[in-house]
Coordinates of C-alpha atoms in Angstrom, one line a residue:
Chain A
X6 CA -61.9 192.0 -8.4
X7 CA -59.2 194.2 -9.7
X8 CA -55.8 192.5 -9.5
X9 CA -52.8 194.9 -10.0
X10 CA -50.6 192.1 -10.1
X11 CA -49.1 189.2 -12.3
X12 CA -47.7 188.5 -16.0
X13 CA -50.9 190.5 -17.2
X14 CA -49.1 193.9 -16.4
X15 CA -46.4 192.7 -18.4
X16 CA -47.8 191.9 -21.2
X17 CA -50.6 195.0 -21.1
X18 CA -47.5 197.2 -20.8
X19 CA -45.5 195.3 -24.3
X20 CA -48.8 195.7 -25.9
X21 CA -48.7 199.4 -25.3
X22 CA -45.2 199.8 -25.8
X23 CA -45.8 197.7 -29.3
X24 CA -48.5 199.9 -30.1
X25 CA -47.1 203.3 -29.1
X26 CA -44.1 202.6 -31.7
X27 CA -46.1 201.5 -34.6
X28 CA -48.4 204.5 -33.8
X29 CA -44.7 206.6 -34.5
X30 CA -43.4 205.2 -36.9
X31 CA -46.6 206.2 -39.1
X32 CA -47.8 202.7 -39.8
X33 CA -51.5 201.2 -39.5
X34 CA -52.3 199.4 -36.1
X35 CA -53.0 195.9 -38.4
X36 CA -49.2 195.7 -38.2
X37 CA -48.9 196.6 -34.2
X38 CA -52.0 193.6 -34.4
X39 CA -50.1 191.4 -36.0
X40 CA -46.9 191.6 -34.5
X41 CA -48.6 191.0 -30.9
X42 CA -50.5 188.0 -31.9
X43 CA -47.3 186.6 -33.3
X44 CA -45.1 186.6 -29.7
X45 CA -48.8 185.9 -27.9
X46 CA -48.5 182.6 -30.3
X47 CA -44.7 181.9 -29.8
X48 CA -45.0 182.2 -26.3
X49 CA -47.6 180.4 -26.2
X50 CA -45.5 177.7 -28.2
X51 CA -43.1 177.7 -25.8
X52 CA -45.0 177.1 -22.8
X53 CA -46.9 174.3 -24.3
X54 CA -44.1 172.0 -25.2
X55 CA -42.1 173.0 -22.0
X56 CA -45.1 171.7 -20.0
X57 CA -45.9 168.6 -22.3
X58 CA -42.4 167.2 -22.0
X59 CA -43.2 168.0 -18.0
X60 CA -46.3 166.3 -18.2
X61 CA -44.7 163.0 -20.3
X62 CA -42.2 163.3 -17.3
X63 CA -45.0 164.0 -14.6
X64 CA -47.0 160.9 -16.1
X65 CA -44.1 158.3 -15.9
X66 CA -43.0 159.4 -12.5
X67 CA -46.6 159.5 -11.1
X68 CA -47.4 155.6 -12.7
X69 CA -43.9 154.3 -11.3
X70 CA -44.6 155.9 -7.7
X71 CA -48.2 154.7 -8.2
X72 CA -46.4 150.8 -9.0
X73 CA -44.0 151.3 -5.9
X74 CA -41.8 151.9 -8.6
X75 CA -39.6 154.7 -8.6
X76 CA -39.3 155.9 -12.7
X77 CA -36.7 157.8 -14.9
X78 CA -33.6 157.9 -12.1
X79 CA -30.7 158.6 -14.1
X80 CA -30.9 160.6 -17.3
X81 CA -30.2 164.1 -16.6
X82 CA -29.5 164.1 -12.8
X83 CA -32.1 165.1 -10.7
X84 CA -35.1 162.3 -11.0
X85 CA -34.5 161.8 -14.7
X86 CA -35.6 165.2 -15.6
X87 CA -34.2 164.9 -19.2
X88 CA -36.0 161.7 -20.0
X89 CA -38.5 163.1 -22.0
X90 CA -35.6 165.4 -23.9
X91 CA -34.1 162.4 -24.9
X92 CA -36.8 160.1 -25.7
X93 CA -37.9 163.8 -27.7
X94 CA -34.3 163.9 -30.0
X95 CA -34.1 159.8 -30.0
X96 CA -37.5 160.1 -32.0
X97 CA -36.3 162.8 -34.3
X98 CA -33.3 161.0 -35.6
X99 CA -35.2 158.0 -35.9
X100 CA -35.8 156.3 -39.0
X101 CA -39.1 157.5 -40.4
X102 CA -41.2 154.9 -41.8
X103 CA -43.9 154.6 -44.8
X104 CA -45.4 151.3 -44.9
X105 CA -45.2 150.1 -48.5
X106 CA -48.9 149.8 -49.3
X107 CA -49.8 152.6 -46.9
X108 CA -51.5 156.5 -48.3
X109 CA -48.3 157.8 -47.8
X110 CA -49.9 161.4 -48.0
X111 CA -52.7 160.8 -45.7
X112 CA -49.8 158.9 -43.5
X113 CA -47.9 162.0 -43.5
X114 CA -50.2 165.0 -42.7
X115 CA -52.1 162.8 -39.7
X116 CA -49.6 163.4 -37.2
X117 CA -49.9 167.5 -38.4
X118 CA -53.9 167.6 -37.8
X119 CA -53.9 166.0 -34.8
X120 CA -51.4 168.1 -33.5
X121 CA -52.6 171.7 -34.7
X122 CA -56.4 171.7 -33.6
X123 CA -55.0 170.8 -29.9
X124 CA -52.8 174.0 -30.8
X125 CA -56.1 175.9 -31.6
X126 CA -57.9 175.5 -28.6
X127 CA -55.5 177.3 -26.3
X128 CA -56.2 180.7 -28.4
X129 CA -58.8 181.2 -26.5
X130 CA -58.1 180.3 -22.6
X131 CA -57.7 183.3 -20.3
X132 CA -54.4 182.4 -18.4
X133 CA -55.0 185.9 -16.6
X134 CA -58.1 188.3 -17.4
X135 CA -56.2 190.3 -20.3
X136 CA -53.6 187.9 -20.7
X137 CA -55.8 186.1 -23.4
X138 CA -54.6 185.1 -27.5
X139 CA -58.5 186.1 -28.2
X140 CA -61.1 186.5 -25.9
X141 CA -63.7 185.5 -28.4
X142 CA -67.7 185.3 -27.8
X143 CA -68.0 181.9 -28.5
X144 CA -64.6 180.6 -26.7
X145 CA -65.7 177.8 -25.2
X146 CA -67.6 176.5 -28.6
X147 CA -64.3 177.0 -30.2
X148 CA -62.4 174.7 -27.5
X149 CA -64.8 172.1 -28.4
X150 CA -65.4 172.3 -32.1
X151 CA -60.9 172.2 -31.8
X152 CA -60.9 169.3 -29.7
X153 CA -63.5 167.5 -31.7
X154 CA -61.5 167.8 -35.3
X155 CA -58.9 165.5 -33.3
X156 CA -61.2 162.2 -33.9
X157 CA -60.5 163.4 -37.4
X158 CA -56.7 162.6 -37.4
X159 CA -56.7 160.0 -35.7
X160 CA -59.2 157.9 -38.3
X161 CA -56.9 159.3 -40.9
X162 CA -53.9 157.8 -39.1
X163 CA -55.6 154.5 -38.6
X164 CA -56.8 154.8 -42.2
X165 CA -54.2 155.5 -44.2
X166 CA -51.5 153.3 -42.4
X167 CA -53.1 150.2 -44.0
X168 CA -53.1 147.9 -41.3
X169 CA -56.1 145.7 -39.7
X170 CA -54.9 147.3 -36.2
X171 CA -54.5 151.1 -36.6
X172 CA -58.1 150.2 -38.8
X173 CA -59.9 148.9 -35.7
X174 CA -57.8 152.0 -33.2
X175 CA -59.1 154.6 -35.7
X176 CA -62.8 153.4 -36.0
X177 CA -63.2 152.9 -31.8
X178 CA -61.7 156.1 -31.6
X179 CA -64.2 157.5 -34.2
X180 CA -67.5 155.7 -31.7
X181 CA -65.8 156.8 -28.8
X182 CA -65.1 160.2 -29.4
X183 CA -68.1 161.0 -30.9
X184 CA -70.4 159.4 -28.3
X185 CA -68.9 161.2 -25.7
X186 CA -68.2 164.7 -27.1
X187 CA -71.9 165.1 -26.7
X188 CA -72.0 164.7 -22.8
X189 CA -69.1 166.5 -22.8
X190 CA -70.9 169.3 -24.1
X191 CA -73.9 169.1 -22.2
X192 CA -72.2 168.9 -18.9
X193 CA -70.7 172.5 -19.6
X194 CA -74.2 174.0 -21.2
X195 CA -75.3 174.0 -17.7
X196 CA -72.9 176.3 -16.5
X197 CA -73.5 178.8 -19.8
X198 CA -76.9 178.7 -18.6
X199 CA -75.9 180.0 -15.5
X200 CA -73.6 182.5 -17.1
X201 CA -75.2 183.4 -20.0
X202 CA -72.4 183.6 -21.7
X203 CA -70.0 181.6 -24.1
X204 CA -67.2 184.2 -23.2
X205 CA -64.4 182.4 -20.6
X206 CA -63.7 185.3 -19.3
X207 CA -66.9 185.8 -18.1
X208 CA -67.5 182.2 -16.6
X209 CA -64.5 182.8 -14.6
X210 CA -66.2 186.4 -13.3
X211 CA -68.8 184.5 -12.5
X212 CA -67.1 182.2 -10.5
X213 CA -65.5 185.4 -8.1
X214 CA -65.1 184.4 -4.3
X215 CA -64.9 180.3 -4.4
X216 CA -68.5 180.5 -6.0
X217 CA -67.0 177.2 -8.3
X218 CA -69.3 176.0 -10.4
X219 CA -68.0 172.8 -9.3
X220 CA -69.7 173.0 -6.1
X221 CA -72.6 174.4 -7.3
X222 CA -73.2 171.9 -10.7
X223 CA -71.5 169.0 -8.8
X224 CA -72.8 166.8 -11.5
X225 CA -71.8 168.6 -14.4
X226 CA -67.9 168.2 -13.0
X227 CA -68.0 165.1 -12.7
X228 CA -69.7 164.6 -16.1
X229 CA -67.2 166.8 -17.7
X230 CA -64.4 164.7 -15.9
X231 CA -65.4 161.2 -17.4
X232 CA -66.1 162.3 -20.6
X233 CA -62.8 164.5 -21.3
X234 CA -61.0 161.5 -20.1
X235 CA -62.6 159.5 -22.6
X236 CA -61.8 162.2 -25.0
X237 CA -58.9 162.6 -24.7
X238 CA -58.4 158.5 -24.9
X239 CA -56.9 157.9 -21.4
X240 CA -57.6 154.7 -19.8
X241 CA -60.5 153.9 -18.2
X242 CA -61.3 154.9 -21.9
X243 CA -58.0 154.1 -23.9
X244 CA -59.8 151.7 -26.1
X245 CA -58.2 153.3 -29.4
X246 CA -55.0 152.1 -28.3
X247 CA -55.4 149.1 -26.4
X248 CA -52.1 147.4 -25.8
X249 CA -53.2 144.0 -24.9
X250 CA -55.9 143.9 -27.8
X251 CA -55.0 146.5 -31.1
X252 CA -51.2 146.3 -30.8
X253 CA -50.7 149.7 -30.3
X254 CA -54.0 151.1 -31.8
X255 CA -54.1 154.1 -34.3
X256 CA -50.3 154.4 -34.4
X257 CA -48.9 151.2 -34.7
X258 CA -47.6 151.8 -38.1
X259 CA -46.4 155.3 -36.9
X260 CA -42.5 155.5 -36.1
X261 CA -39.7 158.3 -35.1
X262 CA -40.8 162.2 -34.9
X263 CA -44.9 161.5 -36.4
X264 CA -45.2 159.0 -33.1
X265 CA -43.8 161.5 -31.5
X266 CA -46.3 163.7 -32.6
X267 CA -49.3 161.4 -31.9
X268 CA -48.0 161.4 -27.8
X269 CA -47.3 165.4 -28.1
X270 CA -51.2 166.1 -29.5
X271 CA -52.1 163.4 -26.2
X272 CA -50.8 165.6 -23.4
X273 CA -51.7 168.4 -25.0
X274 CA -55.4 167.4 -25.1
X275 CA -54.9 166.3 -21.5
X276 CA -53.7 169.9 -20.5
X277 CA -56.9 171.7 -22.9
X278 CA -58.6 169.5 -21.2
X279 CA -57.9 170.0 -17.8
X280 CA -57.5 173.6 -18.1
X281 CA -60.9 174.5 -19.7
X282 CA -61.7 172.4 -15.8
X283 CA -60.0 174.7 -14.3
X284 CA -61.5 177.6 -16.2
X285 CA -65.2 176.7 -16.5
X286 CA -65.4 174.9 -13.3
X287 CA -62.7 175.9 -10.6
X288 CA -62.7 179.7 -11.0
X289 CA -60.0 179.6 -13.4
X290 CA -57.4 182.8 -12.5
X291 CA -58.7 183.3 -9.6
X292 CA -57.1 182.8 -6.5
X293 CA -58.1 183.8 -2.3
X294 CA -57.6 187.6 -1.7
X295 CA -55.3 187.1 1.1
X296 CA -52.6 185.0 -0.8
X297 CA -51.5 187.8 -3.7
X298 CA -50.3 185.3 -6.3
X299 CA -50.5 186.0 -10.4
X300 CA -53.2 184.7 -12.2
X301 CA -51.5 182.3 -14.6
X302 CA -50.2 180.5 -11.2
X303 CA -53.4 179.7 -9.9
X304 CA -54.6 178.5 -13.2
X305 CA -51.7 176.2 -13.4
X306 CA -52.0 174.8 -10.2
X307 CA -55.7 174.1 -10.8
X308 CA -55.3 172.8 -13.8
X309 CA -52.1 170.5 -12.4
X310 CA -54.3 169.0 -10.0
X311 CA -56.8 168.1 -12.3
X312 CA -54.0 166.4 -14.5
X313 CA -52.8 164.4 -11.6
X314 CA -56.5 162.9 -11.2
X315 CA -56.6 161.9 -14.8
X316 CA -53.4 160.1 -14.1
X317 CA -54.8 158.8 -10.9
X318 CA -57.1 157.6 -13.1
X319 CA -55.2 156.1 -16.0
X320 CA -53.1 153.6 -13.2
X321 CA -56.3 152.7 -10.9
X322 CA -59.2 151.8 -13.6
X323 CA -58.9 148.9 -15.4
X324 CA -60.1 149.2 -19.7
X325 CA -63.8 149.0 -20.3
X326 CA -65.2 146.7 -23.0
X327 CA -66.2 148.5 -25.8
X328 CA -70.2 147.5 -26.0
X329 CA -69.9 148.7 -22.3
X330 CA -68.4 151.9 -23.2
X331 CA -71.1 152.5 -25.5
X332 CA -73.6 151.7 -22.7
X333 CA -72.0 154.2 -20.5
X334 CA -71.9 156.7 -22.8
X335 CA -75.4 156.9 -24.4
X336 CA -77.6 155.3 -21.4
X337 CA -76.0 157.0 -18.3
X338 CA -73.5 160.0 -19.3
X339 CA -75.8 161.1 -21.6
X340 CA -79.4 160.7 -19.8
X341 CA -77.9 162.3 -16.7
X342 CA -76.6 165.3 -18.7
X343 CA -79.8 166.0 -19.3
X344 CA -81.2 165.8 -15.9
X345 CA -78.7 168.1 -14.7
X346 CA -79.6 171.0 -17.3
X347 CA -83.3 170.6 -16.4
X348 CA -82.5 170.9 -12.8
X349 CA -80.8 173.6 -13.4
X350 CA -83.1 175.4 -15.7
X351 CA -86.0 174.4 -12.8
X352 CA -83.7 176.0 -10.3
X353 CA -83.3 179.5 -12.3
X354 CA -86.9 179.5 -13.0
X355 CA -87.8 179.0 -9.2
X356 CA -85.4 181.4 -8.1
X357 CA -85.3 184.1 -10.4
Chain B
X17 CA -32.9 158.1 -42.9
X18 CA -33.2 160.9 -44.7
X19 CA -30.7 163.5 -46.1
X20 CA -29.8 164.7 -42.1
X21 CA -28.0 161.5 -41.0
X22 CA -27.8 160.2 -44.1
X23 CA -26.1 163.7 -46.4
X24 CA -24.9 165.7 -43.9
X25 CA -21.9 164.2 -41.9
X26 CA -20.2 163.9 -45.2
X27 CA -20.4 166.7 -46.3
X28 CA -19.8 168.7 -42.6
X29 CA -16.5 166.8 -43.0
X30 CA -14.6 168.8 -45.5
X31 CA -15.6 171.8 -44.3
X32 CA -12.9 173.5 -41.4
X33 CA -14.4 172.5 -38.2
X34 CA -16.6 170.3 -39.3
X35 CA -15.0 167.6 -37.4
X36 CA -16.1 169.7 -34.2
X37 CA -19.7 169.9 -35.2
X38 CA -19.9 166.1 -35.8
X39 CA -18.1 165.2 -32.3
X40 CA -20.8 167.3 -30.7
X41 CA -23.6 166.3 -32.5
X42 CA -22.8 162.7 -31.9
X43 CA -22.8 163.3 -28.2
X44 CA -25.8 165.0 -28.1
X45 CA -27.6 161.9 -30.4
X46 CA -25.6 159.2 -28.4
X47 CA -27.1 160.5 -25.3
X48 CA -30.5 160.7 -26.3
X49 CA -30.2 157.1 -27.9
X50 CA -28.3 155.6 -25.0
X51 CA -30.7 157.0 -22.6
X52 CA -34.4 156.5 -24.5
X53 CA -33.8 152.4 -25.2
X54 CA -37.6 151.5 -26.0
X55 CA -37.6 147.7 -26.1
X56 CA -40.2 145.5 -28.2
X57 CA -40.2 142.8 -25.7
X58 CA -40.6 139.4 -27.5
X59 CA -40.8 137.0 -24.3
X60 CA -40.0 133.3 -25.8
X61 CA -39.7 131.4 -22.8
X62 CA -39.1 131.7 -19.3
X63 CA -36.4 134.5 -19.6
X64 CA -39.4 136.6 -20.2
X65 CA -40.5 135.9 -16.7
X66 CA -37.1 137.6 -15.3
X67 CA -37.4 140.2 -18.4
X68 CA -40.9 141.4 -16.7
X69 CA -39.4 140.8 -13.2
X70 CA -36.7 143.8 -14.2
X71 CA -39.4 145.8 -15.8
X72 CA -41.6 145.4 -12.8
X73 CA -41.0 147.5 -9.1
X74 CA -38.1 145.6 -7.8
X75 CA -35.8 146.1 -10.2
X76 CA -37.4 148.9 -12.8
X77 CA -35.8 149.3 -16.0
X78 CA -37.7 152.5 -16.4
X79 CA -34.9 154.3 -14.7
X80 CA -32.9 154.1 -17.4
X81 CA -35.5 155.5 -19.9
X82 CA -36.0 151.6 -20.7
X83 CA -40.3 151.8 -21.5
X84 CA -41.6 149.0 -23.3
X85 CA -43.5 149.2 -26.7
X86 CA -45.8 146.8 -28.0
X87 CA -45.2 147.6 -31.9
X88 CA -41.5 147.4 -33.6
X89 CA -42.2 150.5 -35.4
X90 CA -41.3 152.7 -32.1
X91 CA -39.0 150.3 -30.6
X92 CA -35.1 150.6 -30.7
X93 CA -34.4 147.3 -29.1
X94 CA -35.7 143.7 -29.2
X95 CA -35.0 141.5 -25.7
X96 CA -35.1 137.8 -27.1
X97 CA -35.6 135.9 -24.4
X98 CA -35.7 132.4 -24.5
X99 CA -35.4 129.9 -26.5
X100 CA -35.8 131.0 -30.5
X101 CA -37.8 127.5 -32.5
X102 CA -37.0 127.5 -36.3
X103 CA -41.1 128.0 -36.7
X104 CA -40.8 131.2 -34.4
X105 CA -37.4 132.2 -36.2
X106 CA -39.2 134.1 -39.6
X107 CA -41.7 135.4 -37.4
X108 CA -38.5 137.6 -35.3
X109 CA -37.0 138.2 -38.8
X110 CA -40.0 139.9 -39.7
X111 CA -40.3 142.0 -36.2
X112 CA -36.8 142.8 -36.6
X113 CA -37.1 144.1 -40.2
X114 CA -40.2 146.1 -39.1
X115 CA -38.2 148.4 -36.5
X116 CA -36.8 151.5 -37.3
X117 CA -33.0 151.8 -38.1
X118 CA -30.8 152.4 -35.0
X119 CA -32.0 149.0 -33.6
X120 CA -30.4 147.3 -31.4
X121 CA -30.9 143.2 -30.3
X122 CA -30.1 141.9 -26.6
X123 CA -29.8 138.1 -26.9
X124 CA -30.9 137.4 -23.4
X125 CA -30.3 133.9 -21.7
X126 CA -28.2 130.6 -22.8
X127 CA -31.1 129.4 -25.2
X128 CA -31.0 132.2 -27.1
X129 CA -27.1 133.2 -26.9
X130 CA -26.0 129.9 -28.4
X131 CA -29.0 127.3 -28.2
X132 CA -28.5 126.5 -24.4
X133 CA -29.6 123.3 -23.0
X134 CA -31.4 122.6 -26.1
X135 CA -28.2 122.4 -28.3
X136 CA -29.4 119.3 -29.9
X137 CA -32.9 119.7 -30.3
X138 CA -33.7 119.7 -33.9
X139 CA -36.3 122.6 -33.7
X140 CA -34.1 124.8 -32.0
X141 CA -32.3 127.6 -33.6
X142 CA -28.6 127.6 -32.2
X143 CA -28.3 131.2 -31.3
X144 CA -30.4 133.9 -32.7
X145 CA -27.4 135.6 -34.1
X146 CA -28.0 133.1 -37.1
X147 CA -31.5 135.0 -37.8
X148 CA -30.7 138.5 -36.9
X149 CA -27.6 140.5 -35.7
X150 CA -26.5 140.1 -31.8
X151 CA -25.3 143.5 -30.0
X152 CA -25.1 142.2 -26.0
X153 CA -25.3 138.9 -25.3
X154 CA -26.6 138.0 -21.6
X155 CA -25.2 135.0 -20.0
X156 CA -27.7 133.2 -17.8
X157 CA -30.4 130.3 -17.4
X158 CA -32.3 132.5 -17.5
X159 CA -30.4 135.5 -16.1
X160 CA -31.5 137.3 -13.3
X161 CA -32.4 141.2 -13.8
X162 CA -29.5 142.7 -12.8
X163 CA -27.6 140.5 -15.2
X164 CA -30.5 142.3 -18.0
X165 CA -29.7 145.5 -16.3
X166 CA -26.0 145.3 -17.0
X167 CA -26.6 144.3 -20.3
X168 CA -28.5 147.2 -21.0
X169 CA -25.5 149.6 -19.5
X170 CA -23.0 147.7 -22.0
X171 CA -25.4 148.5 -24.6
X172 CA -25.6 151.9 -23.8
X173 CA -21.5 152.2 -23.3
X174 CA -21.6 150.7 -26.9
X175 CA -24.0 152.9 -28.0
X176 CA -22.3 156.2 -26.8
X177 CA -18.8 155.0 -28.5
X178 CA -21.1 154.9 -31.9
X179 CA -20.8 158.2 -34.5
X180 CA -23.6 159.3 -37.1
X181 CA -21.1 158.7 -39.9
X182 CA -22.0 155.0 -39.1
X183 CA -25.9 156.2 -40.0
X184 CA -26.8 154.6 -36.7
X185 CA -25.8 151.3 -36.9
X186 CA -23.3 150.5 -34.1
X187 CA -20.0 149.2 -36.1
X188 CA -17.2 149.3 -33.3
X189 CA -17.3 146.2 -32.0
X190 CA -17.5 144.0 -35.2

C-alpha cells in the first residue's frame, strides 16, 4: 500500500531538506544524522509527556464516570483539563525528601531508570512507515529487553528507600514482573513466526487489508493483554502498590517531582504497552482505504482504545492474591503460550 | 526545599522587576497548589464516614483536584476527622512530620476542632491544634460534605493569598 499522505511526507521532506544543506555546506552526513535524530528525539519528547498528562487526565475522568462520579470539574475550565498541569508543577515545588537512613544515591537515580528505559522503547515504534526514530532488525526485542529493565528501578526504589513497605512493593514487583515478562514474550513469538521478522515495520506489512493478527492469533492477544497489564502493574495486577496492604508500595517513601516520576514512567509503560498492541496486533498505521487519514492517527486511535480497556480494567477487577498471581502466571499464562505457538507452528507446517 | 524556593525570591527581590517575576510566579504556584490538594486521610471517628461520603459519587471531591493518598510523603493535606485520643495524638505528630513542606491540616468536626462532646474526657486531646498546626477548622458533629467541601475552597482562598517568600508555609492568617 503506498500512502502519499500524512506527517511521514513532512518529515521525509525535513530529512531531505536537512540533508541537502549539510551536503552544501561541505560537512559529513554524520552531522545531517545527528541533527535529525536529535528533533526525531525532541519531538518525540514532546508528544510523550503531552499524551501522559492526557492519559493521567483520561484515567481520572474514565474511573470517576466509571464510579458515577463525574472527576476533575473545575481546574482549568473545560472538564478539568489542567488537573494533571497542576498536580505536575504542585509536585515540582514540593519538598523533596531523603529518608534519613535511606541510600540516598540509589533513592535518587530510581526515579531516572525507571523513567528512561520506558523512553527507549518508543525509538523503535513505527508511528507511520518512514516516520520511525530507528527501524531496527530486532525492534520488537528492543521494546521488550526496555520494558523489562523497568522491574530494575523499581527494586532499587523499594530497596534503597529503607522501609519494610517499598521492601515488600519492590520484591512482588520483582516476582511479578519477571513471571509474566515470559508470557508476554511468548504470546508475541507467535506472530514473528508468522512474519518472520523481528522488524515492526514489517509485522505491520503483514497485517495489510484488516489481516490483524488479532483475529488470526486470537489467543496470543489476549495473552499479550493480561500479561502487559500485569506488567505494567495495573490492577487486576497492581500488587506492587497495593493501597490497602503495602501503604503505597515501592514509592511510599518517594515525595514531590521523583513521585512524580514514578506515575510519569506508569503511563508511559501503559502507552508502550498499548502501542506495540496496536502495532504487532491491530495493523498498527494502517487504516481502510476508503477513509484517507495519516498514519500516526490510526495508530493513536488504536492504541487509545486499547488504553481505555486497561482502564476498563483497572476499575472492574478486583486485586489478585499474590500466591494466585503466581498460579496464573506460571500454570495457565504460561502453558497456554505454548499451546498457541505449537498450534501455530502445526498450522504453517500443514499449510505451507 | 532547595535553593529554588528557598534562594531565589530573595535574591529576585533586589533586582529591578523582580517584584514582577515573584507576583507571577506565585500565581502560577498558588494555582497549582490550590488546585492539586492530595489529602492523607486519617479517618478517627465517624467524621470519616462523611469524609468518604464527600470523596465518594455524590458529592466527589475529585473535582477539585482533591485525590486521596495513602502515604504522607505525597500528601499536602491531613483531614482529621474525629475525635484525636492522647494515645493516637504522637502517632498524627509523626504523620504530620512525615509530609512534605507546603502541608496543610483541616481539623474536621467538633471533636477534633476543640474536643467536642468529649470535652471532659480524660483521654481526649482538646483540639488537635495542641499536637499540630490548624489551617480550616470545620464546624460540625460531624459535618456534612458540603460543610468539608467549603472548607476545602477556604483553604484554597487561603492558599492563593500565600507568596513563595513564605517558603510555602501559609503565614496570612496567623
Amino acid at each position: 500500500m503506498n500512502i502519499s499522505y500524512g506527517l511521514e511526507n513532512i518529515w521525509t521532506w525535513l530529512i531531505t531538506l536537512i540533508d541537502r544543506l549539510f551536503c552544501r555546506a561541505g560537512l559529513p552526513y554524520i552531522f545531517a544524522y545527528t541533527l535529525e535524530k536529535i528533533i526525531f528525539g525532541v519531538a518525540l519528547l514532546v508528544f510523550i509527556s503531552i499524551s501522559v498528562l492526557f492519559l493521567i487526565w483520561l484515567e481520572r475522568k474514565v474511573s470517576a464516570h466509571m464510579q458515577s462520579r463525574l472527576g476533575p470539574m473545575h481546574v482549568g475550565g473545560w472538564h478539568g483539563w489542567a488537573q494533571t498541569i497542576a498536580d505536575m508543577v504542585k509536585l515540582l515545588f514540593k519538598e523533596d525528601i531523603i529518608p534519613a537512613k535511606a541510600d540516598k544515591w540509589v533513592h535518587r537515580i530510581a526515579p531516572i531508570v525507571v523513567f528512561v528505559p520506558s523512553l527507549m522503547a518508543f525509538l523503535v515504534i513505527p508511528f507511520e512507515k518512514n516516520l520511525i526514530g530507528q527501524d531496527l532488525n530486532a525492534g520488537i526485542l528492543l521494546i521488550f529487553a526496555f520494558s523489562s529493565l523497568a522491574v530494575l528501578a523499581i527494586i532499587m526504589g523499594g530497596w534503597a528507600s529503607n522501609n519494610k513497605y517499598t521492601l515488600l512493593g519492590g520484591i512482588r514487583s520483582a516476582a511479578q514482573m519477571v513471571s509474566y515478562e515470559i508470557p508476554l514474550v511468548l504470546s508475541v513469538l507467535s506472530v514473528i513466526m508468522l512474519v518472520g521478522s523481528l522488524k515492526l515495520n514489517d509485522i505491520v506489512e503483514a497485517q495489510q487489508g484488516w489481516h490483524w493478527f488479532a483475529f488470526t492469533q486470537p489467543l496470543a492477544f489476549m495473552l499479550y493483554i493480561i500479561a502487559a497489564t500485569a506488567e505494567v502493574n495495573r490492577t487486576p495486577f497492581d500488587l506492587p502498590e497495593a493501597e490497602s496492604e503495602i501503604v503505597s508500595g515501592y514509592n511510599t517513601e518517594y515525595s514531590g517531582l521523583k513521585y512524580g516520576f514514578f506515575m510519569l514512567s506508569e503511563f508511559t509503560n501503559m502507552l508502550i504497552v498499548a502501542l506495540v498492541a496496536a502495532t504487532v496486533f491491530m495493523g498498527g498505521w494502517q487504516g481502510p482505504k476508503w477513509l484517507p487519514l495519516p498514519g500516526i492517527i490510526w495508530l493513536l486511535l488504536k492504541t487509545y482504545l486499547i488504553v481505555f480497556v486497561l482502564m476498563w480494567f483497572r476499575w472492574t477487577f478486583p486485586r489478585l492474591r499474590v500466591d494466585r498471581l503466581m498460579d496464573f502466571g506460571w500454570k495457565v499464562l504460561i502453558p497456554l503460550a505454548f499451546v498457541n505457538i505449537f498450534l501455530t507452528g502445526l498450522f504453517m507446517v500443514v499449510f505451507k | 526545599m532547595g535553593i529554588l524556593l528557598d534562594e531565589a525570591p530573595y535574591i529576585l527581590e533586589n533586582f529591578p522587576g523582580g517584584g514582577i517575576v515573584i507576583t507571577s510566579a506565585d500565581w502560577f504556584i498558588n494555582w497549582s497548589r490550590a488546585n492539586s490538594l492530595w489529602p492523607l486521610t486519617f479517618g478517627l471517628a465517624c467524621c470519616a464516614f462523611e469524609m468518604i461520603s464527600a470523596n465518594m459519587s455524590k458529592y466527589d471531591l475529585d473535582r477539585f483536584g482533591v485525590f486521596p493518598r495513602p502515604t504522607p510523603r505525597q500528601a499536602d493535606l491531613i483531614f482529621v476527622a474525629g475525635t484525636l485520643t492522647k494515645k493516637m495524638a504522637p502517632r498524627l505528630k509523626k504523620l504530620y512530620d512525615q509530609m512534605g513542606e507546603p502541608k496543610y491540616v483541616i481539623s474536621m468536626g467538633s471533636c477534633s476542632n476543640t474536643g467536642g462532646p468529649f470535652y471532659d474526657s480524660y483521654a481526649v486531646v482538646k483540639g488537635v491544634d495542641k499536637v499540630i498546626p490548624v489551617d480550616v477548622y470545620v464546624a460540625g458533629c460531624p459535618p456534612r460534605p458540603e460543610n468539608l467541601i467549603e472548607g476545602i475552597k477556604k483553604l484554597q482562598e487561603k492558599i492563593k493569598k500565600d507568596t513563595i517568600k513564605n517558603n510555602g508555609r501559609a503565614k496570612i492568617f496567623k
